[in-house]
C-alpha cells in the first residue's frame, strides 16, 4: 500500500501515492555506478508520474518504479511533437542534507512552455512536489563531492489520434540521473563553431520554450561543429544572420575591459535560470549588465582589440563553460588567449557554493528537501 500525500494549488488537491519499488538496486551495485556516473546514463530506481485528460484534469499522481510507457503507434507526441521538458539538480550538502536550486523558476518556465505548446499547464506546486518526492525516495543515488542528481521533468501528449490539434491527454513525469562533475580536472575552455547554414529560432517561434524540437533542430549544426573540430555550435539570428543568440543548449555572456557584461536579449532564446542567476549576482555586486544584441563581427573585432576580455556559456549541466576559441568559415579567433577567465570562474564558484549550501543565499534560491 502506498503512502498518500496532499499538495495544494489553487484549491485543488492532488494525492501523491508513494509506491517504493519491490526490486531496489543493491547498495554495492549502486556504489559501483556512482563511482563514475558520467552524465545522463545512470538512472535511479523510481520516477514520478501524473496524468491529465480533459474530463478528469490532473490525476493519478504517484511515485513508483521507473518503467517504460506503453505507447500506441498513433500517440500524438510521436507525430506532432507536443513535448516539453526541464532540467535541474539536487545537491548534497556537507551536512548530508539535500538542496534544490530555484525549482520554482523551473516550474514557472515549464508552465510557460506548456502554454506556448498548447499543452495542459501543470500547477507549479505539483511540479515541485513531484521532484521533491522523487529526490526523497532516491536520495541514496546522489553522488558526493561535485556530483549531483540531475532531474528531468517532462510532459508528452499521449492522446491516440492522428488529427492535427492539441492533445486531450498528457503524461507528466520526472526521472532522475546520477551525474558526476561535468568537467574532469576543472572547467576547460571550449571551442565553438559559428553556424551560418542553420538557425535555431525566429521571432514568433518556440525559441524561448524548452521543447525537444528546438534541440532536434540544433543537432545537424552541432554535428557540423564536431566535424570542424569544435566542442559546441553557436547560432546567429534567423533574419540578418549577424546577431549572436545562444549555443545549442546554453546561453552566452561577454565580459569587457571596463568590467561590464553583455548577454543577448530574451525573445528568441531560452530564458535560462543560470543566465538569470548570473545577471542577479553581477548586478548586486555593482557590475553593469546589458541585455542587448551583439554581432559576430563585433565579437571578432572586440576579441582582436582586447576590449573583450572573456566569453562564457552557461546552463544547468555545466553551470559555466569558458569559451576559448571561436571558429567560422571566415576564420578563427581566440578570447583571453584561449584560457578560462577570472570573471567566469568567479561566477561559477559563487553559484556552485550556493547550490551546495556552502555560501549564504540571500535570494532564497536553494530549497532544502532533506
Coordinates of C-alpha atoms in Angstrom, one line a residue:
X1 CA 0.0 0.0 0.0
X2 CA 1.4 3.4 -1.0
X3 CA 1.5 6.5 1.2
X4 CA -0.8 9.3 0.0
X5 CA 0.4 12.9 0.2
X6 CA -1.5 16.1 -0.5
X7 CA -0.3 19.1 -2.4
X8 CA -2.5 22.1 -2.9
X9 CA -2.6 24.5 -5.9
X10 CA -5.4 27.0 -6.4
X11 CA -7.7 25.0 -4.0
X12 CA -7.3 21.7 -5.9
X13 CA -5.9 18.7 -4.1
X14 CA -3.6 16.0 -5.7
X15 CA -2.6 13.0 -3.8
X16 CA 0.8 11.5 -4.5
X17 CA 0.8 7.8 -3.9
X18 CA 4.3 6.6 -2.9
X19 CA 5.0 3.1 -4.2
X20 CA 8.5 2.0 -3.3
X21 CA 10.0 -0.4 -5.9
X22 CA 9.9 -4.1 -5.0
X23 CA 13.3 -4.6 -6.6
X24 CA 15.7 -1.8 -5.4
X25 CA 19.2 -1.7 -6.8
X26 CA 21.6 -3.4 -4.4
X27 CA 23.8 -0.9 -2.5
X28 CA 27.0 -2.5 -3.9
X29 CA 25.8 -2.2 -7.4
X30 CA 24.6 1.4 -6.8
X31 CA 28.0 2.3 -5.3
X32 CA 29.8 0.9 -8.4
X33 CA 27.6 3.0 -10.7
X34 CA 28.1 6.2 -8.6
X35 CA 31.9 5.8 -8.7
X36 CA 32.0 7.2 -12.2
X37 CA 28.4 8.0 -13.4
X38 CA 29.3 10.4 -16.2
X39 CA 26.3 12.3 -17.4
X40 CA 22.8 11.1 -18.3
X41 CA 23.4 7.3 -18.3
X42 CA 22.9 6.2 -14.7
X43 CA 19.2 6.3 -13.6
X44 CA 17.6 5.9 -10.2
X45 CA 15.0 3.3 -9.2
X46 CA 11.9 5.5 -9.3
X47 CA 10.0 8.1 -11.2
X48 CA 7.1 10.5 -10.5
X49 CA 4.1 10.4 -12.8
X50 CA 0.9 12.5 -13.1
X51 CA -1.7 12.0 -15.8
X52 CA -4.1 14.5 -17.4
X53 CA -7.2 14.3 -19.5
X54 CA -9.9 16.9 -20.3
X55 CA -12.5 15.0 -18.2
X56 CA -10.5 14.4 -15.1
X57 CA -7.9 17.1 -15.1
X58 CA -4.6 16.2 -13.4
X59 CA -4.9 12.9 -11.6
X60 CA -3.2 9.7 -10.7
X61 CA -0.1 11.4 -9.0
X62 CA 2.3 8.7 -7.9
X63 CA 6.0 7.9 -7.3
X64 CA 6.7 4.3 -8.5
X65 CA 9.3 2.1 -10.0
X66 CA 11.0 3.5 -13.1
X67 CA 9.3 1.8 -16.1
X68 CA 8.6 2.1 -19.8
X69 CA 5.5 3.9 -21.0
X70 CA 3.1 1.8 -23.2
X71 CA 2.5 4.0 -26.3
X72 CA 0.1 3.3 -29.2
X73 CA 1.7 4.0 -32.6
X74 CA -0.8 6.8 -33.1
X75 CA 0.2 8.6 -29.8
X76 CA 0.1 12.3 -30.6
X77 CA 3.7 13.1 -29.4
X78 CA 5.1 10.7 -31.9
X79 CA 3.5 12.6 -34.8
X80 CA 3.2 16.3 -33.7
X81 CA 5.9 16.7 -31.1
X82 CA 3.8 18.2 -28.3
X83 CA 6.6 17.7 -25.7
X84 CA 8.4 19.9 -23.2
X85 CA 10.9 19.3 -20.5
X86 CA 13.1 20.9 -17.8
X87 CA 16.5 20.2 -16.2
X88 CA 17.5 20.9 -12.7
X89 CA 19.7 19.3 -10.0
X90 CA 19.6 18.1 -6.4
X91 CA 22.9 18.8 -4.5
X92 CA 24.2 17.0 -1.4
X93 CA 25.3 19.5 1.3
X94 CA 28.3 18.9 3.5
X95 CA 25.9 18.1 6.4
X96 CA 24.3 15.3 4.4
X97 CA 21.2 17.2 3.6
X98 CA 19.9 17.9 0.0
X99 CA 19.2 21.2 -1.8
X100 CA 17.3 22.0 -4.9
X101 CA 18.3 25.2 -6.8
X102 CA 15.4 27.5 -7.9
X103 CA 12.9 24.8 -8.6
X104 CA 10.2 27.5 -8.6
X105 CA 11.8 29.1 -11.6
X106 CA 11.8 25.8 -13.4
X107 CA 8.1 25.3 -12.5
X108 CA 7.2 28.7 -14.0
X109 CA 9.2 28.1 -17.2
X110 CA 7.6 24.6 -17.5
X111 CA 4.1 26.2 -17.2
X112 CA 5.1 28.9 -19.8
X113 CA 6.4 26.2 -22.2
X114 CA 3.1 24.2 -21.8
X115 CA 1.0 27.3 -22.7
X116 CA 3.1 28.1 -25.8
X117 CA 2.9 24.5 -27.0
X118 CA -0.9 24.4 -26.4
X119 CA -0.5 21.8 -23.6
X120 CA -2.2 21.5 -20.3
X121 CA -0.4 23.7 -17.8
X122 CA 0.8 21.8 -14.7
X123 CA 0.2 23.5 -11.3
X124 CA 3.6 24.7 -10.1
X125 CA 3.2 23.2 -6.7
X126 CA 2.6 19.8 -8.3
X127 CA 5.8 20.2 -10.3
X128 CA 7.8 20.9 -7.2
X129 CA 6.2 18.2 -5.1
X130 CA 6.8 15.6 -7.7
X131 CA 10.5 16.5 -7.8
X132 CA 10.9 16.6 -4.0
X133 CA 9.2 13.2 -3.5
X134 CA 11.4 11.6 -6.1
X135 CA 14.5 13.1 -4.5
X136 CA 13.5 11.8 -1.1
X137 CA 12.9 8.3 -2.2
X138 CA 16.1 8.1 -4.3
X139 CA 18.4 10.2 -2.1
X140 CA 20.9 7.4 -1.9
X141 CA 21.6 7.9 -5.7
X142 CA 23.0 11.4 -5.1
X143 CA 26.8 11.3 -5.5
X144 CA 29.1 13.1 -3.2
X145 CA 31.7 15.7 -4.0
X146 CA 30.9 17.7 -7.1
X147 CA 28.3 15.1 -8.2
X148 CA 24.6 15.7 -8.2
X149 CA 21.3 14.2 -9.1
X150 CA 20.1 15.5 -12.4
X151 CA 16.3 15.8 -12.6
X152 CA 14.4 15.6 -15.8
X153 CA 10.7 16.7 -15.6
X154 CA 8.9 16.3 -18.9
X155 CA 5.5 16.2 -20.4
X156 CA 4.2 14.4 -23.5
X157 CA 0.9 14.4 -25.4
X158 CA -0.5 10.9 -25.3
X159 CA -3.9 11.1 -26.9
X160 CA -4.3 8.3 -29.6
X161 CA -5.4 10.4 -32.5
X162 CA -4.0 11.5 -35.9
X163 CA -5.8 14.8 -36.3
X164 CA -3.7 18.0 -36.0
X165 CA -4.9 19.6 -32.8
X166 CA -3.8 19.9 -29.2
X167 CA -3.9 16.6 -27.4
X168 CA -6.7 15.9 -24.9
X169 CA -4.3 13.7 -22.8
X170 CA -0.9 14.2 -21.3
X171 CA 1.7 12.4 -19.1
X172 CA 3.9 14.5 -16.8
X173 CA 6.8 12.6 -15.4
X174 CA 10.1 13.1 -13.6
X175 CA 13.1 10.8 -13.9
X176 CA 16.5 11.2 -12.2
X177 CA 20.0 10.5 -13.2
X178 CA 23.1 10.4 -11.0
X179 CA 25.8 12.6 -12.6
X180 CA 29.4 13.4 -11.8
X181 CA 31.3 16.6 -12.2
X182 CA 30.7 18.0 -15.7
X183 CA 34.4 18.8 -16.1
X184 CA 37.2 16.4 -15.1
X185 CA 40.0 18.4 -13.6
X186 CA 38.1 21.7 -13.7
X187 CA 36.3 23.7 -16.4
X188 CA 38.3 23.8 -19.6
X189 CA 37.7 26.5 -22.3
X190 CA 35.6 25.2 -25.2
X191 CA 35.8 25.9 -28.9
X192 CA 32.7 26.9 -30.7
X193 CA 31.6 26.8 -34.4
X194 CA 29.6 29.7 -35.8
X195 CA 26.7 28.2 -37.7
X196 CA 25.9 30.1 -40.9
X197 CA 23.8 27.4 -42.6
X198 CA 21.4 26.7 -39.8
X199 CA 19.3 28.9 -37.4
X200 CA 17.8 27.9 -34.1
X201 CA 14.7 30.1 -33.8
X202 CA 12.8 33.1 -35.2
X203 CA 10.5 35.7 -33.7
X204 CA 7.2 34.2 -33.0
X205 CA 8.6 30.6 -32.9
X206 CA 9.5 28.4 -30.0
X207 CA 13.0 29.7 -29.2
X208 CA 12.0 30.6 -25.6
X209 CA 10.4 27.2 -25.0
X210 CA 12.2 24.2 -23.6
X211 CA 10.9 21.7 -26.1
X212 CA 12.5 18.8 -27.8
X213 CA 12.1 20.2 -31.3
X214 CA 14.5 23.1 -30.6
X215 CA 17.2 20.6 -29.7
X216 CA 16.5 18.3 -32.6
X217 CA 16.8 21.3 -34.9
X218 CA 20.3 22.1 -33.4
X219 CA 21.8 18.6 -33.9
X220 CA 22.8 19.0 -37.5
X221 CA 24.6 22.2 -36.7
X222 CA 26.2 20.6 -33.7
X223 CA 27.4 17.7 -35.9
X224 CA 28.9 20.3 -38.2
X225 CA 30.7 21.9 -35.3
X226 CA 32.2 18.5 -34.3
X227 CA 33.2 17.9 -37.9
X228 CA 35.1 21.2 -37.7
X229 CA 36.9 20.1 -34.6
X230 CA 34.8 22.3 -32.2
X231 CA 33.1 21.4 -29.0
X232 CA 29.8 23.4 -29.5
X233 CA 27.9 25.4 -32.0
X234 CA 26.7 29.0 -31.6
X235 CA 23.7 30.2 -33.6
X236 CA 23.1 33.6 -35.2
X237 CA 19.7 35.3 -35.6
X238 CA 17.3 33.9 -38.3
X239 CA 16.7 37.3 -40.0
X240 CA 20.0 39.1 -40.6
X241 CA 22.4 36.2 -39.7
X242 CA 24.5 38.6 -37.7
X243 CA 23.4 38.7 -34.1
X244 CA 24.7 36.1 -31.6
X245 CA 21.9 34.2 -29.9
X246 CA 22.9 31.2 -28.0
X247 CA 24.7 27.9 -28.1
X248 CA 23.0 24.6 -28.9
X249 CA 21.9 24.2 -25.3
X250 CA 23.5 27.2 -23.3
X251 CA 23.2 30.9 -23.0
X252 CA 26.2 33.1 -23.6
X253 CA 27.8 36.1 -21.9
X254 CA 30.6 38.6 -22.9
X255 CA 32.9 40.3 -20.4
X256 CA 34.5 43.6 -21.4
X257 CA 37.6 45.6 -20.4
X258 CA 35.5 48.1 -18.4
X259 CA 34.2 45.2 -16.2
X260 CA 30.7 45.2 -17.7
X261 CA 28.9 42.2 -19.0
X262 CA 26.6 41.7 -22.0
X263 CA 24.3 38.9 -23.0
X264 CA 21.8 38.5 -25.9
X265 CA 18.2 39.7 -25.1
X266 CA 15.3 37.4 -24.5
X267 CA 12.7 36.7 -27.1
X268 CA 14.1 34.0 -29.4
X269 CA 16.4 32.4 -26.8
X270 CA 15.8 30.3 -23.8
X271 CA 15.3 32.3 -20.6
X272 CA 18.0 30.3 -18.8
X273 CA 17.8 30.1 -15.0
X274 CA 21.6 30.1 -14.7
X275 CA 21.6 33.1 -17.0
X276 CA 19.1 34.9 -14.7
X277 CA 21.1 34.0 -11.7
X278 CA 24.4 35.4 -13.1
X279 CA 22.7 38.6 -14.1
X280 CA 21.3 38.9 -10.5
X281 CA 24.7 38.2 -8.9
X282 CA 26.5 40.6 -11.2
X283 CA 24.1 43.5 -10.7
X284 CA 24.1 43.1 -6.9
X285 CA 27.9 43.4 -6.9
X286 CA 27.7 46.6 -8.9
X287 CA 28.6 45.2 -12.3
X288 CA 26.8 46.6 -15.3
X289 CA 24.9 44.0 -17.3
X290 CA 23.4 44.8 -20.6
X291 CA 20.9 42.6 -22.4
X292 CA 21.5 43.7 -25.9
X293 CA 22.2 42.5 -29.4
X294 CA 25.8 41.7 -30.2
X295 CA 27.0 40.7 -33.7
X296 CA 29.5 38.1 -34.7
X297 CA 31.6 40.9 -36.3
X298 CA 31.6 42.8 -33.0
X299 CA 32.7 39.7 -31.2
X300 CA 35.6 39.2 -33.6
X301 CA 36.7 42.9 -33.5
X302 CA 36.5 43.2 -29.8
X303 CA 38.4 40.0 -29.2
X304 CA 41.2 41.3 -31.5
X305 CA 41.4 44.7 -29.9
X306 CA 41.3 43.4 -26.3
X307 CA 38.1 45.2 -25.5
X308 CA 36.5 41.8 -25.0
X309 CA 38.3 40.0 -22.1
X310 CA 36.2 36.9 -21.7
X311 CA 33.2 35.0 -23.1
X312 CA 31.4 32.1 -21.4
X313 CA 28.4 29.9 -21.8
X314 CA 26.1 28.9 -19.0
X315 CA 23.4 26.3 -18.2
X316 CA 22.3 23.7 -15.7
X317 CA 24.6 20.9 -16.7
X318 CA 27.9 22.7 -16.9
X319 CA 27.0 25.8 -14.8
X320 CA 29.6 27.9 -16.6
X321 CA 31.8 26.9 -19.5
X322 CA 34.5 29.4 -20.7
X323 CA 34.8 30.0 -24.4
X324 CA 38.4 30.0 -25.6
X325 CA 38.1 29.9 -29.4
X326 CA 35.6 30.8 -32.0
X327 CA 35.7 29.2 -35.4
X328 CA 33.9 30.0 -38.6
X329 CA 34.1 29.9 -42.4
X330 CA 35.6 33.4 -42.2
X331 CA 38.5 32.4 -39.9
X332 CA 39.1 31.7 -36.2
X333 CA 39.9 33.9 -33.2
X334 CA 40.7 33.3 -29.6
X335 CA 39.5 35.0 -26.4
X336 CA 41.7 35.7 -23.4
X337 CA 44.5 33.7 -25.0
X338 CA 42.2 30.7 -25.1
X339 CA 42.3 30.4 -21.3
X340 CA 39.5 30.4 -18.7
X341 CA 38.9 33.9 -17.3
X342 CA 38.6 35.1 -13.7
X343 CA 35.1 36.6 -14.1
X344 CA 33.6 33.4 -15.5
X345 CA 35.3 31.3 -12.8
X346 CA 34.3 33.7 -10.1
X347 CA 30.6 33.5 -11.0
X348 CA 30.9 29.7 -11.3
X349 CA 32.3 29.4 -7.8
X350 CA 29.6 31.7 -6.4
X351 CA 26.8 29.7 -8.0
X352 CA 28.2 26.3 -7.1
X353 CA 28.8 27.3 -3.4
X354 CA 25.2 28.5 -3.2
X355 CA 23.9 25.3 -4.8
X356 CA 25.8 23.1 -2.4
X357 CA 24.9 25.2 0.6
X358 CA 28.5 26.4 1.2
X359 CA 27.7 30.1 0.9
X360 CA 24.9 32.4 2.1
X361 CA 21.8 32.5 0.0
X362 CA 20.3 36.0 0.3
X363 CA 17.9 35.3 -2.6
X364 CA 16.4 32.1 -1.1
X365 CA 17.3 30.2 -4.3
X366 CA 18.0 27.0 -2.5
X367 CA 15.2 24.8 -1.3
X368 CA 16.0 22.2 1.3
X369 CA 14.5 18.8 0.5
X370 CA 16.3 16.9 3.3

